Amino acid sequence: MKNVFNIKAAMLLTMCGLVSCTLVHKDQQSAAPDTAEAPVDGGLEKYEAYTQQFSSPTVITQNHATGHVGDFFFTHWKDGGSTSLSLDTDGEFSVDWEGGGYNYVGGPGWHFGDEDRVIGYRFDEDSGASYITLYGWGYDETMPTSDPAHLVEYYILQRWTYDPSQDGVYGKTFTSNGVEYSTYRSVREQKPSINGPSTFYQYWSKPTEERPLGEDHEIIFADHLKAWADTGWIIPDMNNFNASDDPTYQVMAVEVFNPANDGTASGQVWDATPQ
């Protein structure tokens, strides 16, 4: 049974830039980042302005950060507001947010999407995040940017307070690991992405019912790829370092946008792929 790591981080300045804002260690909040270790994958050196390696529990507060805590990649992105991401080396994490008019998404996982990966996770707290979701990107720079399929942002929802299906085109309904999902596709026009402002697709898999707190769950990623492909939707390269801002990561994410109140979501992620 997975234990939940739940650090209540002190909030720092909300609109600080990458140069002036600090990544904070749980046990030494004034310390400089632990950057002694090199990135896990050499391709990540392209993102060295954001990507760092941590070997101990860490609290992230800046506006845009990626990196590794232990063997887990993380992303932390916001366009304002005050939100912190607390991470441990075993995949335990928590997100703490303050109410306000902004968007945040972040969590731990991997710096690429693997079609054979089975994602294990558990959440014990959720104060009403917009989404708790397996979240990631695919990108193919050889496709024309006029085709939204060249860049795909995907969500496999597990819990939500906002229903994305109201803005999407229905694809199909299928069952994976005993859970019934329906798929939807929407388009984002000139919005922030891992490759700067772009026009791209969003693919959604939404279960019939939210997944309960306090239990271990598994997401079989291949089932969702097949369901999207069955509808003619394409996932471009999910292991790509050629985007301008971030690699094509896959994380168990907490997203909040325009949160009315302060809140917390905490849990753990792990690789449950059969060996």
CSV table of C-alpha atoms in Angstrom, one decimal:
chain,number,residue,atom,x,y,z
A,1,MET,CA,0.0,0.0,0.0
A,2,LYS,CA,1.4,3.3,-1.0
A,3,ASN,CA,1.9,6.0,1.6
A,4,VAL,CA,1.0,9.6,0.7
A,5,PHE,CA,3.6,12.3,0.9
A,6,ASN,CA,1.9,15.6,1.9
A,7,ILE,CA,4.1,18.6,2.5
A,8,LYS,CA,2.4,21.9,3.1
A,9,ALA,CA,4.9,24.2,1.4
A,10,ALA,CA,5.3,27.8,2.2
A,11,MET,CA,4.1,29.9,-0.8
A,12,LEU,CA,6.7,32.2,-2.3
A,13,LEU,CA,6.3,35.1,-4.7
A,14,THR,CA,3.6,34.3,-7.2
A,15,MET,CA,4.8,35.9,-10.4
A,16,CYS,CA,8.5,35.4,-10.2
A,17,GLY,CA,10.5,34.6,-13.3
A,18,LEU,CA,12.9,31.7,-13.9
A,19,VAL,CA,15.9,33.7,-13.0
A,20,SER,CA,14.7,35.2,-9.7
A,21,CYS,CA,12.6,32.3,-8.3
A,22,THR,CA,14.1,29.4,-6.4
A,23,LEU,CA,13.5,25.6,-6.3
A,24,VAL,CA,13.2,24.8,-2.6
A,25,HIS,CA,14.2,21.6,-0.7
A,26,LYS,CA,11.8,20.3,1.9
A,27,ASP,CA,14.5,20.2,4.6
A,28,GLN,CA,16.5,23.3,3.7
A,29,GLN,CA,14.2,26.0,2.2
A,30,SER,CA,16.9,28.6,1.6
A,31,ALA,CA,19.3,26.1,-0.1
A,32,ALA,CA,20.3,26.3,-3.7
A,33,PRO,CA,18.9,23.6,-6.0
A,34,ASP,CA,20.6,20.2,-5.8
A,35,THR,CA,22.1,20.0,-9.3
A,36,ALA,CA,25.1,17.8,-8.7
A,37,GLU,CA,23.7,15.0,-10.8
A,38,ALA,CA,23.4,15.2,-14.6
A,39,PRO,CA,20.1,14.9,-16.4
A,40,VAL,CA,18.9,11.3,-16.7
A,41,ASP,CA,18.7,11.5,-20.5
A,42,GLY,CA,21.2,13.5,-22.5
A,43,GLY,CA,18.5,14.9,-24.7
A,44,LEU,CA,17.1,16.8,-21.8
A,45,GLU,CA,20.2,19.1,-21.9
A,46,LYS,CA,18.3,21.2,-24.4
A,47,TYR,CA,16.0,22.3,-21.6
A,48,GLU,CA,18.7,22.9,-19.0
A,49,ALA,CA,17.2,26.3,-18.2
A,50,TYR,CA,14.3,24.4,-16.6
A,51,THR,CA,15.4,20.8,-16.1
A,52,GLN,CA,17.4,19.8,-13.1
A,53,GLN,CA,18.1,16.6,-11.1
A,54,PHE,CA,17.2,16.3,-7.4
A,55,SER,CA,18.1,13.4,-5.1
A,56,SER,CA,16.0,14.4,-2.1
A,57,PRO,CA,12.5,15.6,-1.5
A,58,THR,CA,11.9,19.0,-3.2
A,59,VAL,CA,9.3,21.8,-3.3
A,60,ILE,CA,8.8,23.6,-6.6
A,61,THR,CA,7.3,27.1,-6.6
A,62,GLN,CA,8.5,28.8,-9.8
A,63,ASN,CA,6.3,29.4,-12.8
A,64,HIS,CA,7.9,26.9,-15.1
A,65,ALA,CA,10.1,24.0,-14.1
A,66,THR,CA,10.9,20.5,-15.3
A,67,GLY,CA,13.4,17.9,-14.1
A,68,HIS,CA,13.8,14.7,-12.1
A,69,VAL,CA,13.4,13.9,-8.5
A,70,GLY,CA,15.0,10.5,-8.1
A,71,ASP,CA,13.9,8.5,-11.2
A,72,PHE,CA,10.7,10.5,-11.7
A,73,PHE,CA,10.4,13.3,-14.2
A,74,PHE,CA,8.2,16.2,-13.2
A,75,THR,CA,6.5,19.2,-14.8
A,76,HIS,CA,5.3,22.3,-13.0
A,77,TRP,CA,3.7,25.1,-15.0
A,78,LYS,CA,1.5,28.0,-14.2
A,79,ASP,CA,0.6,31.3,-15.8
A,80,GLY,CA,0.1,33.2,-12.5
A,81,GLY,CA,-1.2,32.6,-9.0
A,82,SER,CA,0.4,30.8,-6.2
A,83,THR,CA,0.9,27.0,-6.4
A,84,SER,CA,3.6,24.6,-5.0
A,85,LEU,CA,4.5,21.1,-6.1
A,86,SER,CA,6.1,18.9,-3.3
A,87,LEU,CA,7.9,15.8,-4.6
A,88,ASP,CA,9.6,12.8,-3.1
A,89,THR,CA,12.0,10.4,-4.9
A,90,ASP,CA,9.5,7.5,-4.7
A,91,GLY,CA,6.8,9.3,-6.7
A,92,GLU,CA,4.9,10.7,-3.7
A,93,PHE,CA,3.7,14.2,-4.3
A,94,SER,CA,1.3,17.0,-3.4
A,95,VAL,CA,0.0,20.1,-5.0
A,96,ASP,CA,-1.1,23.1,-2.9
A,97,TRP,CA,-2.9,26.0,-4.5
A,98,GLU,CA,-4.4,29.3,-3.6
A,99,GLY,CA,-7.6,30.6,-5.2
A,100,GLY,CA,-7.4,33.0,-8.0
A,101,GLY,CA,-7.6,33.6,-11.8
A,102,TYR,CA,-4.9,31.4,-13.3
A,103,ASN,CA,-4.1,28.0,-14.7
A,104,TYR,CA,-1.7,25.4,-13.2
A,105,VAL,CA,-0.7,21.9,-14.2
A,106,GLY,CA,2.0,19.7,-12.6
A,107,GLY,CA,3.0,16.3,-11.3
A,108,PRO,CA,5.5,13.5,-11.5
A,109,GLY,CA,6.0,10.8,-14.1
A,110,TRP,CA,8.3,10.3,-17.1
A,111,HIS,CA,10.0,12.5,-19.7
A,112,PHE,CA,8.3,10.5,-22.5
A,113,GLY,CA,5.2,8.5,-23.2
A,114,ASP,CA,5.6,4.8,-23.6
A,115,GLU,CA,2.8,3.0,-25.4
A,116,ASP,CA,3.4,-0.1,-23.3
A,117,ARG,CA,3.5,1.6,-20.0
A,118,VAL,CA,1.0,0.8,-17.2
A,119,ILE,CA,0.7,3.6,-14.8
A,120,GLY,CA,-0.1,2.9,-11.1
A,121,TYR,CA,-1.3,5.7,-8.9
A,122,ARG,CA,-3.2,6.5,-5.7
A,123,PHE,CA,-4.7,9.7,-4.4
A,124,ASP,CA,-5.7,10.3,-0.8
A,125,GLU,CA,-6.6,14.0,-1.0
A,126,ASP,CA,-8.4,16.1,-3.6
A,127,SER,CA,-9.9,19.4,-2.6
A,128,GLY,CA,-11.6,19.9,-5.9
A,129,ALA,CA,-8.9,20.0,-8.6
A,130,SER,CA,-10.2,20.8,-12.1
A,131,TYR,CA,-8.5,17.5,-13.3
A,132,ILE,CA,-6.6,14.7,-11.8
A,133,THR,CA,-5.3,13.0,-14.9
A,134,LEU,CA,-2.7,11.1,-16.8
A,135,TYR,CA,-1.3,13.9,-18.9
A,136,GLY,CA,1.1,14.2,-21.7
A,137,TRP,CA,2.1,15.4,-25.2
A,138,GLY,CA,3.1,14.0,-28.6
A,139,TYR,CA,4.9,16.1,-31.2
A,140,ASP,CA,6.0,15.6,-34.8
A,141,GLU,CA,7.9,18.5,-36.3
A,142,THR,CA,7.8,16.8,-39.8
A,143,MET,CA,4.0,17.4,-40.0
A,144,PRO,CA,2.7,20.8,-41.1
A,145,THR,CA,1.8,23.1,-38.2
A,146,SER,CA,-1.4,23.8,-40.0
A,147,ASP,CA,-2.5,20.3,-39.0
A,148,PRO,CA,-3.5,20.3,-35.4
A,149,ALA,CA,-2.5,16.6,-35.2
A,150,HIS,CA,1.2,17.6,-35.3
A,151,LEU,CA,1.0,18.4,-31.6
A,152,VAL,CA,-1.3,16.6,-29.2
A,153,GLU,CA,-2.0,17.2,-25.6
A,154,TYR,CA,-3.8,14.2,-24.0
A,155,TYR,CA,-5.7,13.6,-20.8
A,156,ILE,CA,-6.8,10.3,-19.3
A,157,LEU,CA,-9.1,11.7,-16.6
A,158,GLN,CA,-9.5,10.1,-13.2
A,159,ARG,CA,-11.2,12.9,-11.2
A,160,TRP,CA,-12.6,16.2,-12.4
A,161,THR,CA,-14.7,19.2,-11.5
A,162,TYR,CA,-14.9,20.6,-15.0
A,163,ASP,CA,-16.4,18.4,-17.8
A,164,PRO,CA,-14.3,18.6,-21.0
A,165,SER,CA,-16.8,16.7,-23.0
A,166,GLN,CA,-19.0,19.8,-23.4
A,167,ASP,CA,-16.3,21.3,-25.7
A,168,GLY,CA,-15.2,18.2,-27.5
A,169,VAL,CA,-16.3,16.0,-30.4
A,170,TYR,CA,-17.2,12.5,-29.2
A,171,GLY,CA,-15.1,9.6,-30.4
A,172,LYS,CA,-16.1,6.2,-28.9
A,173,THR,CA,-16.8,4.4,-25.7
A,174,PHE,CA,-14.6,1.5,-24.6
A,175,THR,CA,-13.6,-0.4,-21.5
A,176,SER,CA,-10.0,-0.6,-20.1
A,177,ASN,CA,-9.0,-2.5,-16.9
A,178,GLY,CA,-12.7,-2.8,-15.9
A,179,VAL,CA,-13.4,1.0,-16.3
A,180,GLU,CA,-15.7,2.4,-19.0
A,181,TYR,CA,-14.3,5.5,-20.8
A,182,SER,CA,-15.6,7.8,-23.5
A,183,THR,CA,-13.2,9.7,-25.8
A,184,TYR,CA,-13.4,13.3,-27.0
A,185,ARG,CA,-11.3,15.6,-29.2
A,186,SER,CA,-11.1,19.3,-29.0
A,187,VAL,CA,-8.8,21.9,-30.7
A,188,ARG,CA,-6.8,24.7,-29.1
A,189,GLU,CA,-5.9,27.6,-31.3
A,190,GLN,CA,-2.6,29.5,-30.6
A,191,LYS,CA,-2.4,28.5,-27.0
A,192,PRO,CA,0.6,27.7,-24.7
A,193,SER,CA,2.2,24.3,-25.4
A,194,ILE,CA,5.5,22.4,-25.1
A,195,ASN,CA,6.4,24.1,-28.5
A,196,GLY,CA,5.4,27.7,-27.8
A,197,PRO,CA,2.0,29.2,-28.8
A,198,SER,CA,0.5,26.6,-31.2
A,199,THR,CA,-2.7,25.2,-32.6
A,200,PHE,CA,-3.1,21.6,-31.5
A,201,TYR,CA,-5.5,18.9,-30.6
A,202,GLN,CA,-6.5,17.7,-27.2
A,203,TYR,CA,-7.5,14.1,-26.8
A,204,TRP,CA,-9.6,13.1,-23.7
A,205,SER,CA,-10.5,9.8,-22.2
A,206,LYS,CA,-13.2,10.3,-19.5
A,207,PRO,CA,-14.4,7.5,-17.3
A,208,THR,CA,-18.1,7.1,-16.6
A,209,GLU,CA,-17.5,7.7,-12.9
A,210,GLU,CA,-14.6,9.4,-11.1
A,211,ARG,CA,-12.0,7.0,-9.6
A,212,PRO,CA,-12.2,6.9,-5.8
A,213,LEU,CA,-9.7,8.3,-3.4
A,214,GLY,CA,-7.7,6.1,-1.1
A,215,GLU,CA,-7.3,3.2,-3.5
A,216,ASP,CA,-4.5,1.9,-5.9
A,217,HIS,CA,-5.5,2.2,-9.6
A,218,GLU,CA,-3.9,1.3,-12.9
A,219,ILE,CA,-4.1,3.0,-16.3
A,220,ILE,CA,-3.3,0.8,-19.3
A,221,PHE,CA,-2.0,3.5,-21.7
A,222,ALA,CA,-2.1,1.2,-24.8
A,223,ASP,CA,-5.9,0.8,-24.5
A,224,HIS,CA,-6.3,4.5,-24.8
A,225,LEU,CA,-4.0,4.8,-27.7
A,226,LYS,CA,-6.0,2.1,-29.5
A,227,ALA,CA,-9.3,3.8,-28.7
A,228,TRP,CA,-8.0,7.1,-30.1
A,229,ALA,CA,-6.6,5.4,-33.2
A,230,ASP,CA,-9.9,3.5,-33.8
A,231,THR,CA,-11.5,6.9,-34.3
A,232,GLY,CA,-8.8,8.0,-36.7
A,233,TRP,CA,-6.9,10.2,-34.2
A,234,ILE,CA,-3.2,10.1,-34.4
A,235,ILE,CA,-0.7,10.4,-31.5
A,236,PRO,CA,2.6,11.9,-32.9
A,237,ASP,CA,6.0,11.0,-31.5
A,238,MET,CA,5.8,10.7,-27.7
A,239,ASN,CA,9.6,10.5,-27.2
A,240,ASN,CA,10.7,13.8,-28.8
A,241,PHE,CA,13.2,16.4,-27.7
A,242,ASN,CA,12.6,18.8,-30.6
A,243,ALA,CA,9.8,20.9,-29.1
A,244,SER,CA,11.0,24.4,-28.0
A,245,ASP,CA,9.9,24.4,-24.4
A,246,ASP,CA,9.6,20.8,-22.9
A,247,PRO,CA,10.1,17.2,-24.0
A,248,THR,CA,7.0,15.1,-24.7
A,249,TYR,CA,6.5,14.1,-21.1
A,250,GLN,CA,3.9,11.9,-19.5
A,251,VAL,CA,2.9,12.6,-15.8
A,252,MET,CA,0.2,12.0,-13.3
A,253,ALA,CA,-1.0,15.6,-13.1
A,254,VAL,CA,-3.1,17.9,-11.0
A,255,GLU,CA,-4.6,20.8,-13.0
A,256,VAL,CA,-6.5,23.8,-11.6
A,257,PHE,CA,-7.8,26.8,-13.5
A,258,ASN,CA,-9.4,29.8,-11.9
A,259,PRO,CA,-9.7,28.0,-8.6
A,260,ALA,CA,-12.4,29.6,-6.3
A,261,ASN,CA,-10.7,28.4,-3.1
A,262,ASP,CA,-7.4,27.2,-1.7
A,263,GLY,CA,-6.9,23.5,-2.0
A,264,THR,CA,-4.6,20.4,-1.9
A,265,ALA,CA,-4.3,17.2,-3.9
A,266,SER,CA,-1.8,14.5,-2.9
A,267,GLY,CA,-0.9,11.0,-4.0
A,268,GLN,CA,1.7,8.8,-5.5
A,269,VAL,CA,2.6,7.5,-9.0
A,270,TRP,CA,4.6,4.4,-10.0
A,271,ASP,CA,5.4,2.3,-13.0
A,272,ALA,CA,3.1,-0.7,-12.9
A,273,THR,CA,4.1,-2.2,-16.2
A,274,PRO,CA,4.3,-6.0,-16.0
A,275,GLN,CA,7.9,-7.2,-16.0
